[in-house]
Amino acid sequence: MSLPPFFSERDGAIWLEDIELKAVCDQLGTPTYVYSRAAIEAAMSSYIRALGDHPGMICYAVKANSNLAVLQVLAKLGAGFDIVSGGELARVLAAGGSADRIVFSGVAKKPSEMRAALQAGIHCFNVESVAELQVLASVAQELGLEAPVSLRVNPDVDAKTHPYISTGLAENKFGISMDEAFDTYTLAHQTAGLRVIGIDCHIGSQLTELAPFADALDRVLALVDKLADAGITLEHVDAGGGLGVRYKSETPPDISDYVAALKGPLADRGLSLMLEPGRSIVANAGVLLMQVDFLKETEKHNFALVDAAMNDMLRPALYQAWMDIRPIQASAAKAKPWNVVGPVCETGDFLGKDRELAIEAGDRLALFGAGAYGFVMASNYNTRGRAAEVLVEGNRMHVVRKRETVEELFANESLITES
Ligand code: LLP
């Protein structure tokens, strides 16, 4: 398996841009997330280039990796942002993103979050139910503002991905069903405090084929045409995110083919295209570095006990995700199959199973594809501080998040006073 772009192997050692991964471990310890600025920029630039002069916006899905420096790099390239909470709104603004390039997704937004987003002047709210529409209208009216809205419809297509990250089926909690969508648009159109500007859908994540995206878009466009006939003209279609990446042997479509397939059918209708990619911008721009603390060979398995765990990287435990694991330096050890597991007290705490690795205690490993849905899903389970994060830029490494200390973990707790 070849390394993702911007990683290279030099004399048996792995580098990211012009930084040797060993240098990051030596300087900061492990576990540590490392991202490449050039890789993030290359992916975002591919989207921007693919959109070309078709009107629209590439709104990076902040949930995939919300480190301020990552958002800053993307904001500098002119990215828009797809947020799902007031917290993400605050992050984007703190990182220099502009409010009028933000879309606000999410199945349940609090009135306080709606207020903050309205006051900031975001581009659009992606609304997922009649109840949410009504609350948004009343919050906007209280503020004397108009909320720009798009309805997230659920096109009921099978994204053919892991069930936990499939969102566009009738059985999922997301979106408004196609049957109810027309009436909901009519209601939104007539409600004071709302300005209907678009439609959106998001059918799932880690999709490796174009067909489900195209199917969903067809269904969405049939509704757009029906709405236009009824006098409700939309400005944009937001096709969501979901383009998959290569973790092992997947062959997802190129960003350019994906965008071309979506913008094609919009051109004659004069609709702009919004996209909300997350994973395909950051996943392969990052690795999680860890150290092998102990090797433990049992009758059934060989365990490599590493210092990263499910609290640092949940994807293998939660989705049985396969992510490549490699030593960052060549070793003289004999290769054997290892289960790479963390120190957390759960059998589900594994990062990889049955991996053929030549390793010894003390060696460092890199888990690839870790730039998306890695650090952002980390927890403090087992009172483990969250990892440090580093952004590499050529031969410079920026520590963009310090490792969390134990004192920080209980800083908000207090002992009770014994009577
Ligand atoms: N837009 C909406 C409304 C979403 O719900 C998502 C992801 C995205 C955009 C971005 O999708 P992407 O381009 O990243 O596929 N934690 C899981 C992935 C959860 C995705 C949730 N929604 C994982 O690690 O695989």
Tab-separated table of C-alpha atoms and ligand atoms in Angstrom:
chain	number	residue	atom	x	y	z
A	1	MET	CA	0.000	0.000	0.000
A	2	SER	CA	1.394	3.376	-0.953
A	3	LEU	CA	1.547	6.300	1.465
A	4	PRO	CA	-0.963	9.142	1.094
A	5	PRO	CA	0.250	12.287	-0.715
A	6	PHE	CA	2.686	14.504	1.255
A	7	PHE	CA	3.997	11.492	3.218
A	8	SER	CA	7.241	9.911	2.084
A	9	GLU	CA	9.630	7.210	3.130
A	10	ARG	CA	13.305	8.190	3.360
A	11	ASP	CA	15.803	5.507	4.406
A	12	GLY	CA	13.085	3.508	6.132
A	13	ALA	CA	11.697	6.498	8.071
A	14	ILE	CA	8.364	8.181	7.414
A	15	TRP	CA	8.216	11.901	6.810
A	16	LEU	CA	5.289	14.276	6.449
A	17	GLU	CA	6.213	17.156	4.166
A	18	ASP	CA	9.756	17.971	5.391
A	19	ILE	CA	9.348	16.780	8.946
A	20	GLU	CA	10.409	13.342	10.074
A	21	LEU	CA	7.616	11.841	12.210
A	22	LYS	CA	10.235	10.650	14.697
A	23	ALA	CA	11.147	14.293	15.357
A	24	VAL	CA	7.529	15.008	16.351
A	25	CYS	CA	7.535	12.067	18.784
A	26	ASP	CA	10.910	13.074	20.224
A	27	GLN	CA	9.807	16.643	20.749
A	28	LEU	CA	6.238	16.192	21.948
A	29	GLY	CA	5.834	12.618	23.048
A	30	THR	CA	2.896	10.388	22.137
A	31	PRO	CA	0.015	10.069	21.420
A	32	THR	CA	0.110	13.027	19.038
A	33	TYR	CA	-1.939	13.933	15.993
A	34	VAL	CA	0.008	15.408	13.079
A	35	TYR	CA	-1.569	17.130	10.072
A	36	SER	CA	-0.107	18.472	6.849
A	37	ARG	CA	-1.081	21.972	5.835
A	38	ALA	CA	-0.181	21.235	2.211
A	39	ALA	CA	-2.417	18.145	2.116
A	40	ILE	CA	-5.383	20.050	3.561
A	41	GLU	CA	-4.849	22.878	1.106
A	42	ALA	CA	-4.481	20.507	-1.840
A	43	ALA	CA	-7.805	18.817	-1.103
A	44	MET	CA	-9.699	22.063	-0.555
A	45	SER	CA	-8.130	23.554	-3.680
A	46	SER	CA	-9.294	20.534	-5.700
A	47	TYR	CA	-12.853	21.258	-4.617
A	48	ILE	CA	-12.556	24.966	-5.398
A	49	ARG	CA	-11.010	24.244	-8.798
A	50	ALA	CA	-13.656	21.647	-9.592
A	51	LEU	CA	-16.437	24.085	-8.779
A	52	GLY	CA	-14.719	26.552	-11.132
A	53	ASP	CA	-16.949	29.420	-12.126
A	54	HIS	CA	-20.150	27.612	-11.245
A	55	PRO	CA	-21.645	29.724	-8.451
A	56	GLY	CA	-21.540	28.114	-5.034
A	57	MET	CA	-19.460	27.438	-1.981
A	58	ILE	CA	-17.386	24.647	-0.513
A	59	CYS	CA	-18.366	24.575	3.145
A	60	TYR	CA	-15.876	22.418	5.035
A	61	ALA	CA	-17.684	20.217	7.591
A	62	VAL	CA	-16.077	21.458	10.788
A	63	LYS	CA	-17.001	18.306	12.714
A	64	ALA	CA	-14.371	16.314	10.822
A	65	ASN	CA	-11.486	18.244	12.394
A	66	SER	CA	-12.194	21.470	14.203
A	67	ASN	CA	-8.725	22.504	15.359
A	68	LEU	CA	-8.526	26.301	15.075
A	69	ALA	CA	-5.383	26.186	12.954
A	70	VAL	CA	-7.007	23.768	10.499
A	71	LEU	CA	-9.995	26.096	10.215
A	72	GLN	CA	-7.648	29.058	9.814
A	73	VAL	CA	-5.817	27.387	6.912
A	74	LEU	CA	-9.120	26.639	5.212
A	75	ALA	CA	-10.565	30.106	5.846
A	76	LYS	CA	-7.469	31.594	4.184
A	77	LEU	CA	-8.227	29.568	1.064
A	78	GLY	CA	-11.711	31.064	0.937
A	79	ALA	CA	-13.564	28.031	2.260
A	80	GLY	CA	-17.036	28.226	3.685
A	81	PHE	CA	-17.922	26.159	6.746
A	82	ASP	CA	-20.651	23.705	7.663
A	83	ILE	CA	-21.274	23.826	11.408
A	84	VAL	CA	-23.517	21.779	13.694
A	85	SER	CA	-23.370	23.683	16.982
A	86	GLY	CA	-22.877	27.049	18.603
A	87	GLY	CA	-19.471	25.769	19.641
A	88	GLU	CA	-18.461	25.206	16.030
A	89	LEU	CA	-19.784	28.661	15.130
A	90	ALA	CA	-17.532	30.214	17.765
A	91	ARG	CA	-14.546	28.202	16.511
A	92	VAL	CA	-15.011	29.256	12.893
A	93	LEU	CA	-15.290	32.914	13.837
A	94	ALA	CA	-12.268	32.651	16.168
A	95	ALA	CA	-10.266	31.109	13.316
A	96	GLY	CA	-11.075	33.968	10.949
A	97	GLY	CA	-13.890	32.362	8.943
A	98	SER	CA	-16.565	34.719	7.684
A	99	ALA	CA	-20.096	34.323	8.966
A	100	ASP	CA	-21.688	34.836	5.571
A	101	ARG	CA	-19.933	31.674	4.344
A	102	ILE	CA	-21.369	29.458	7.089
A	103	VAL	CA	-24.200	26.953	6.780
A	104	PHE	CA	-25.679	25.568	9.983
A	105	SER	CA	-26.634	21.867	9.798
A	106	GLY	CA	-27.815	19.551	12.547
A	107	VAL	CA	-31.006	17.827	13.519
A	108	ALA	CA	-31.688	19.792	16.718
A	109	LYS	CA	-30.463	23.335	17.241
A	110	LYS	CA	-31.076	25.240	20.475
A	111	PRO	CA	-32.754	28.659	20.318
A	112	SER	CA	-29.559	30.119	21.839
A	113	GLU	CA	-27.537	28.613	18.986
A	114	MET	CA	-30.003	29.936	16.415
A	115	ARG	CA	-29.782	33.397	17.993
A	116	ALA	CA	-25.973	33.424	17.915
A	117	ALA	CA	-25.939	32.325	14.276
A	118	LEU	CA	-28.589	34.863	13.250
A	119	GLN	CA	-26.751	37.669	14.988
A	120	ALA	CA	-23.485	36.626	13.357
A	121	GLY	CA	-25.241	36.729	9.961
A	122	ILE	CA	-24.671	33.209	8.667
A	123	HIS	CA	-25.473	32.273	5.090
A	124	CYS	CA	-28.098	29.594	5.718
A	125	PHE	CA	-29.782	27.321	8.264
A	126	ASN	CA	-30.296	23.748	7.114
A	127	VAL	CA	-33.602	22.942	8.804
A	128	GLU	CA	-34.631	19.354	9.480
A	129	SER	CA	-38.212	19.492	10.814
A	130	VAL	CA	-41.373	21.600	10.989
A	131	ALA	CA	-40.836	22.014	14.735
A	132	GLU	CA	-37.364	23.437	14.164
A	133	LEU	CA	-38.699	25.728	11.441
A	134	GLN	CA	-41.227	27.192	13.851
A	135	VAL	CA	-38.692	27.807	16.608
A	136	LEU	CA	-36.284	29.383	14.123
A	137	ALA	CA	-39.033	31.686	12.817
A	138	SER	CA	-39.898	32.875	16.300
A	139	VAL	CA	-36.248	33.449	17.267
A	140	ALA	CA	-35.741	35.457	14.059
A	141	GLN	CA	-38.895	37.490	14.662
A	142	GLU	CA	-37.802	38.319	18.222
A	143	LEU	CA	-34.541	39.656	16.822
A	144	GLY	CA	-36.289	41.490	13.999
A	145	LEU	CA	-34.280	39.426	11.508
A	146	GLU	CA	-35.032	37.043	8.683
A	147	ALA	CA	-33.495	33.573	8.832
A	148	PRO	CA	-32.208	32.277	5.487
A	149	VAL	CA	-33.313	28.650	5.305
A	150	SER	CA	-32.862	25.520	3.322
A	151	LEU	CA	-34.763	22.369	4.157
A	152	ARG	CA	-32.787	19.184	4.557
A	153	VAL	CA	-34.754	16.542	2.745
A	154	ASN	CA	-34.266	12.855	3.212
A	155	PRO	CA	-34.159	11.392	-0.302
A	156	ASP	CA	-34.390	7.776	0.914
A	157	VAL	CA	-31.409	6.424	-0.997
A	158	ASP	CA	-29.015	3.771	0.164
A	159	ALA	CA	-25.555	5.294	0.533
A	160	LYS	CA	-24.036	1.776	0.814
A	161	THR	CA	-21.838	2.719	3.733
A	162	HIS	CA	-21.579	1.650	7.390
A	163	PRO	CA	-25.077	1.818	8.965
A	164	TYR	CA	-23.881	4.221	11.689
A	165	ILE	CA	-22.807	6.788	9.096
A	166	SER	CA	-25.681	6.328	6.664
A	167	THR	CA	-28.154	9.180	7.018
A	168	GLY	CA	-30.324	9.363	3.904
A	169	LEU	CA	-32.658	6.416	4.448
A	170	ALA	CA	-36.313	6.800	5.456
A	171	GLU	CA	-35.531	5.007	8.719
A	172	ASN	CA	-32.888	7.579	9.787
A	173	LYS	CA	-33.552	10.518	12.117
A	174	PHE	CA	-32.293	13.043	9.576
A	175	GLY	CA	-34.155	15.386	7.270
A	176	ILE	CA	-37.731	15.847	6.122
A	177	SER	CA	-39.252	13.049	4.065
A	178	MET	CA	-39.822	13.705	0.382
A	179	ASP	CA	-43.572	13.274	0.952
A	180	GLU	CA	-43.705	16.072	3.501
A	181	ALA	CA	-41.150	18.349	1.895
A	182	PHE	CA	-43.460	20.201	-0.513
A	183	ASP	CA	-45.924	21.171	2.208
A	184	THR	CA	-43.091	22.146	4.543
A	185	TYR	CA	-41.648	24.437	1.851
A	186	THR	CA	-45.071	26.033	1.366
A	187	LEU	CA	-45.311	26.598	5.118
A	188	ALA	CA	-41.780	28.019	5.340
A	189	HIS	CA	-42.471	30.302	2.377
A	190	GLN	CA	-45.493	31.773	4.159
A	191	THR	CA	-43.899	32.126	7.598
A	192	ALA	CA	-42.706	35.534	8.738
A	193	GLY	CA	-39.085	35.555	9.857
A	194	LEU	CA	-37.969	32.989	7.272
A	195	ARG	CA	-36.481	33.431	3.820
A	196	VAL	CA	-36.391	30.206	1.840
A	197	ILE	CA	-33.222	30.065	-0.248
A	198	GLY	CA	-32.198	26.481	-0.743
A	199	ILE	CA	-32.539	22.761	-0.350
A	200	ASP	CA	-30.077	20.276	1.002
A	201	CYS	CA	-29.477	16.615	1.603
A	202	HIS	CA	-26.687	14.540	3.080
A	203	ILE	CA	-27.036	10.820	2.610
A	204	GLY	CA	-24.053	9.522	4.531
A	205	SER	CA	-20.323	9.501	4.921
A	206	GLN	CA	-17.461	7.517	3.382
A	207	LEU	CA	-19.352	6.904	0.114
A	208	THR	CA	-17.138	5.371	-2.515
A	209	GLU	CA	-19.482	5.471	-5.496
A	210	LEU	CA	-21.079	8.327	-7.409
A	211	ALA	CA	-24.420	6.627	-8.060
A	212	PRO	CA	-26.061	7.285	-4.663
A	213	PHE	CA	-25.090	10.980	-4.851
A	214	ALA	CA	-26.528	11.249	-8.359
A	215	ASP	CA	-29.719	9.432	-7.323
A	216	ALA	CA	-30.218	11.734	-4.359
A	217	LEU	CA	-29.641	14.793	-6.545
A	218	ASP	CA	-32.217	13.591	-9.097
A	219	ARG	CA	-34.810	13.297	-6.383
A	220	VAL	CA	-33.932	16.678	-4.941
A	221	LEU	CA	-34.139	18.315	-8.371
A	222	ALA	CA	-37.561	16.829	-9.061
A	223	LEU	CA	-38.733	18.624	-5.927
A	224	VAL	CA	-36.928	21.854	-6.903
A	225	ASP	CA	-38.810	21.828	-10.228
A	226	LYS	CA	-42.131	21.166	-8.528
A	227	LEU	CA	-41.493	24.043	-6.123
A	228	ALA	CA	-40.561	26.375	-8.982
A	229	ASP	CA	-43.873	25.520	-10.680
A	230	ALA	CA	-45.607	26.504	-7.462
A	231	GLY	CA	-43.779	29.847	-7.367
A	232	ILE	CA	-41.103	28.912	-4.801
A	233	THR	CA	-37.787	29.526	-6.495
A	234	LEU	CA	-34.646	28.322	-4.789
A	235	GLU	CA	-31.158	29.768	-5.162
A	236	HIS	CA	-29.022	26.806	-4.191
A	237	VAL	CA	-28.761	23.066	-3.836
A	238	ASP	CA	-26.543	21.861	-1.013
A	239	ALA	CA	-25.555	18.298	-1.826
A	240	GLY	CA	-24.011	17.702	1.621
A	241	GLY	CA	-20.730	15.937	2.191
A	242	GLY	CA	-19.873	12.289	2.184
A	243	LEU	CA	-17.201	11.647	-0.436
A	244	GLY	CA	-15.133	8.735	0.822
A	245	VAL	CA	-11.384	8.350	1.065
A	246	ARG	CA	-8.928	5.506	0.734
A	247	TYR	CA	-8.121	3.871	4.059
A	248	LYS	CA	-7.148	0.482	2.619
A	249	SER	CA	-8.188	-0.460	-0.893
A	250	GLU	CA	-11.249	1.722	-1.445
A	251	THR	CA	-11.347	3.547	-4.767
A	252	PRO	CA	-13.512	6.619	-4.221
A	253	PRO	CA	-14.193	8.927	-7.161
A	254	ASP	CA	-11.868	11.905	-7.667
A	255	ILE	CA	-13.023	15.176	-6.190
A	256	SER	CA	-13.224	16.632	-9.706
A	257	ASP	CA	-15.498	13.855	-11.022
A	258	TYR	CA	-17.676	14.064	-7.943
A	259	VAL	CA	-18.158	17.827	-8.236
A	260	ALA	CA	-18.696	17.603	-12.008
A	261	ALA	CA	-21.455	15.017	-11.527
A	262	LEU	CA	-23.244	17.342	-9.138
A	263	LYS	CA	-22.848	20.682	-10.831
A	264	GLY	CA	-23.803	19.386	-14.291
A	265	PRO	CA	-27.538	19.023	-13.638
A	266	LEU	CA	-27.685	22.396	-11.842
A	267	ALA	CA	-26.291	24.504	-14.656
A	268	ASP	CA	-29.474	24.878	-16.782
A	269	ARG	CA	-31.556	25.589	-13.729
A	270	GLY	CA	-29.379	28.518	-12.633
A	271	LEU	CA	-28.870	26.943	-9.225
A	272	SER	CA	-25.704	27.393	-7.237
A	273	LEU	CA	-23.995	24.359	-5.673
A	274	MET	CA	-23.028	24.112	-2.040
A	275	LEU	CA	-21.041	21.176	-0.683
A	276	GLU	CA	-20.143	20.165	2.858
A	277	PRO	CA	-17.090	17.899	2.576
A	278	GLY	CA	-15.264	16.923	5.747
A	279	ARG	CA	-13.437	13.616	5.544
A	280	SER	CA	-12.190	14.063	1.971
A	281	ILE	CA	-10.413	17.296	2.992
A	282	VAL	CA	-8.628	16.147	6.131
A	283	ALA	CA	-8.618	12.353	6.632
A	284	ASN	CA	-5.471	11.542	4.699
A	285	ALA	CA	-3.773	14.781	5.752
A	286	GLY	CA	-3.169	13.368	9.211
A	287	VAL	CA	-1.753	10.558	11.319
A	288	LEU	CA	-1.959	9.633	14.962
A	289	LEU	CA	1.481	8.841	16.392
A	290	MET	CA	1.824	6.390	19.251
A	291	GLN	CA	4.462	4.367	21.032
A	292	VAL	CA	4.554	0.637	21.619
A	293	ASP	CA	4.867	0.367	25.394
A	294	PHE	CA	4.796	-3.406	25.775
A	295	LEU	CA	4.564	-6.507	23.659
A	296	LYS	CA	2.477	-9.314	25.092
A	297	GLU	CA	2.308	-12.632	23.326
A	298	THR	CA	-0.509	-14.926	24.453
A	299	GLU	CA	-1.699	-18.294	23.249
A	300	LYS	CA	-4.331	-16.721	21.000
A	301	HIS	CA	-2.915	-13.374	19.986
A	302	ASN	CA	0.129	-11.154	19.967
A	303	PHE	CA	-0.777	-7.831	21.534
A	304	ALA	CA	1.136	-4.623	20.906
A	305	LEU	CA	0.129	-2.388	23.805
A	306	VAL	CA	0.398	1.182	22.590
A	307	ASP	CA	-0.091	4.502	24.360
A	308	ALA	CA	-2.971	5.647	22.120
A	309	ALA	CA	-6.401	4.221	22.808
A	310	MET	CA	-10.065	4.281	21.891
A	311	ASN	CA	-10.408	7.560	23.765
A	312	ASP	CA	-7.930	9.114	21.305
A	313	MET	CA	-9.263	7.406	18.188
A	314	LEU	CA	-12.705	5.850	18.390
A	315	ARG	CA	-13.271	4.836	14.773
A	316	PRO	CA	-11.992	1.231	14.963
A	317	ALA	CA	-14.014	0.545	18.131
A	318	LEU	CA	-17.182	2.279	16.956
A	319	TYR	CA	-17.356	1.416	13.263
A	320	GLN	CA	-14.894	-1.482	13.027
A	321	ALA	CA	-12.973	0.951	10.814
A	322	TRP	CA	-9.746	-0.331	9.254
A	323	MET	CA	-6.973	2.245	9.366
A	324	ASP	CA	-3.417	1.575	8.228
A	325	ILE	CA	-0.785	1.244	10.957
A	326	ARG	CA	2.944	1.407	10.244
A	327	PRO	CA	6.129	1.792	12.224
A	328	ILE	CA	7.593	5.242	11.588
A	329	GLN	CA	11.107	3.770	11.359
A	330	ALA	CA	12.400	0.511	9.980
A	331	SER	CA	13.251	-2.060	12.630
A	332	ALA	CA	15.376	-5.190	12.689
A	333	ALA	CA	12.545	-7.106	14.402
A	334	LYS	CA	10.875	-10.023	12.642
A	335	ALA	CA	7.415	-9.237	11.256
A	336	LYS	CA	4.486	-10.984	12.977
A	337	PRO	CA	0.755	-10.423	13.219
A	338	TRP	CA	-0.121	-8.067	16.060
A	339	ASN	CA	-3.334	-6.758	17.585
A	340	VAL	CA	-2.580	-3.110	18.246
A	341	VAL	CA	-4.463	-2.229	21.411
A	342	GLY	CA	-4.598	0.636	23.890
A	343	PRO	CA	-4.436	0.692	27.681
A	344	VAL	CA	-8.166	1.405	28.212
A	345	CYS	CA	-10.110	-1.198	30.172
A	346	GLU	CA	-12.368	-2.375	27.340
A	347	THR	CA	-12.008	-5.262	24.934
A	348	GLY	CA	-13.244	-2.847	22.261
A	349	ASP	CA	-10.119	-0.767	22.809
A	350	PHE	CA	-8.214	-1.681	19.704
A	351	LEU	CA	-6.739	0.325	16.838
A	352	GLY	CA	-6.007	-2.542	14.512
A	353	LYS	CA	-6.186	-6.322	14.517
A	354	ASP	CA	-3.964	-8.886	12.908
A	355	ARG	CA	-1.475	-6.431	11.464
A	356	GLU	CA	1.759	-7.774	10.119
A	357	LEU	CA	4.322	-5.506	11.778
A	358	ALA	CA	8.047	-5.667	12.516
A	359	ILE	CA	8.129	-4.012	15.923
A	360	GLU	CA	9.796	-3.944	19.331
A	361	ALA	CA	8.798	-2.263	22.567
A	362	GLY	CA	9.654	1.435	22.372
A	363	ASP	CA	8.980	1.704	18.623
A	364	ARG	CA	6.638	4.378	17.392
A	365	LEU	CA	3.722	3.726	15.038
A	366	ALA	CA	1.586	5.946	12.841
A	367	LEU	CA	-2.118	5.347	12.316
A	368	PHE	CA	-3.068	6.757	8.918
A	369	GLY	CA	-6.250	8.492	7.791
A	370	ALA	CA	-6.484	10.036	11.255
A	371	GLY	CA	-7.008	13.650	10.186
A	372	ALA	CA	-10.809	13.238	10.082
A	373	TYR	CA	-13.017	12.131	12.959
A	374	GLY	CA	-9.984	11.470	15.112
A	375	PHE	CA	-9.151	14.092	17.697
A	376	VAL	CA	-12.681	15.549	17.462
A	377	MET	CA	-14.161	12.297	18.770
A	378	ALA	CA	-11.633	11.960	21.584
A	379	SER	CA	-12.776	11.691	25.174
A	380	ASN	CA	-11.179	11.654	28.603
A	381	TYR	CA	-12.263	8.114	29.398
A	382	ASN	CA	-10.019	6.504	32.003
A	383	THR	CA	-8.885	10.049	32.940
A	384	ARG	CA	-6.644	10.240	29.934
A	385	GLY	CA	-5.728	13.722	28.745
A	386	ARG	CA	-6.369	14.306	25.086
A	387	ALA	CA	-3.447	14.120	22.657
A	388	ALA	CA	-1.388	17.025	21.358
A	389	GLU	CA	-1.991	18.225	17.787
A	390	VAL	CA	0.664	19.446	15.385
A	391	LEU	CA	0.352	21.136	12.012
A	392	VAL	CA	3.294	20.616	9.714
A	393	GLU	CA	4.150	23.270	7.148
A	394	GLY	CA	7.199	22.404	5.039
A	395	ASN	CA	10.004	21.927	7.549
A	396	ARG	CA	8.180	23.717	10.372
A	397	MET	CA	6.002	22.106	12.988
A	398	HIS	CA	3.415	24.153	14.816
A	399	VAL	CA	2.003	22.773	18.053
A	400	VAL	CA	-1.624	23.719	17.445
A	401	ARG	CA	-2.919	22.087	20.596
A	402	LYS	CA	-0.975	21.237	23.730
A	403	ARG	CA	-1.395	17.883	25.359
A	404	GLU	CA	-4.100	18.046	28.030
A	405	THR	CA	-2.792	17.754	31.592
A	406	VAL	CA	-4.411	15.738	34.353
A	407	GLU	CA	-5.041	18.936	36.357
A	408	GLU	CA	-7.025	20.317	33.415
A	409	LEU	CA	-9.166	17.214	33.446
A	410	PHE	CA	-10.572	17.866	36.894
A	411	ALA	CA	-10.277	21.655	36.957
A	412	ASN	CA	-14.070	22.033	36.820
A	413	GLU	CA	-14.771	19.483	39.540
A	414	SER	CA	-15.001	20.195	43.234
A	415	LEU	CA	-14.900	18.243	46.443
A	416	ILE	CA	-17.972	18.479	48.641
A	417	THR	CA	-17.744	20.024	52.065
A	418	GLU	CA	-18.117	17.335	54.738
A	419	SER	CA	-20.552	18.407	57.445
B	1	LLP	N1	-22.823	17.451	6.258
B	1	LLP	C1	-23.573	16.836	7.186
B	1	LLP	C2	-24.935	17.297	7.418
B	1	LLP	C3	-23.048	15.745	7.909
B	1	LLP	O1	-23.808	15.128	8.813
B	1	LLP	C4	-21.716	15.313	7.667
B	1	LLP	C5	-21.135	14.193	8.420
B	1	LLP	C6	-20.968	16.014	6.700
B	1	LLP	C7	-21.553	17.063	6.010
B	1	LLP	C8	-19.548	15.651	6.371
B	1	LLP	O2	-19.453	14.378	5.821
B	1	LLP	P1	-18.041	13.833	5.266
B	1	LLP	O3	-17.686	14.621	4.022
B	1	LLP	O4	-17.031	14.026	6.323
B	1	LLP	O5	-18.312	12.405	4.985
B	1	LLP	N2	-17.586	9.876	12.682
B	1	LLP	C9	-17.857	9.158	11.453
B	1	LLP	C10	-18.396	10.080	10.377
B	1	LLP	C11	-19.658	10.800	10.784
B	1	LLP	C12	-20.169	11.724	9.716
B	1	LLP	C13	-21.252	12.564	10.235
B	1	LLP	N3	-21.755	13.539	9.309
B	1	LLP	C14	-16.594	8.429	11.026
B	1	LLP	O6	-15.575	8.531	11.704
B	1	LLP	O7	-16.588	7.703	10.022
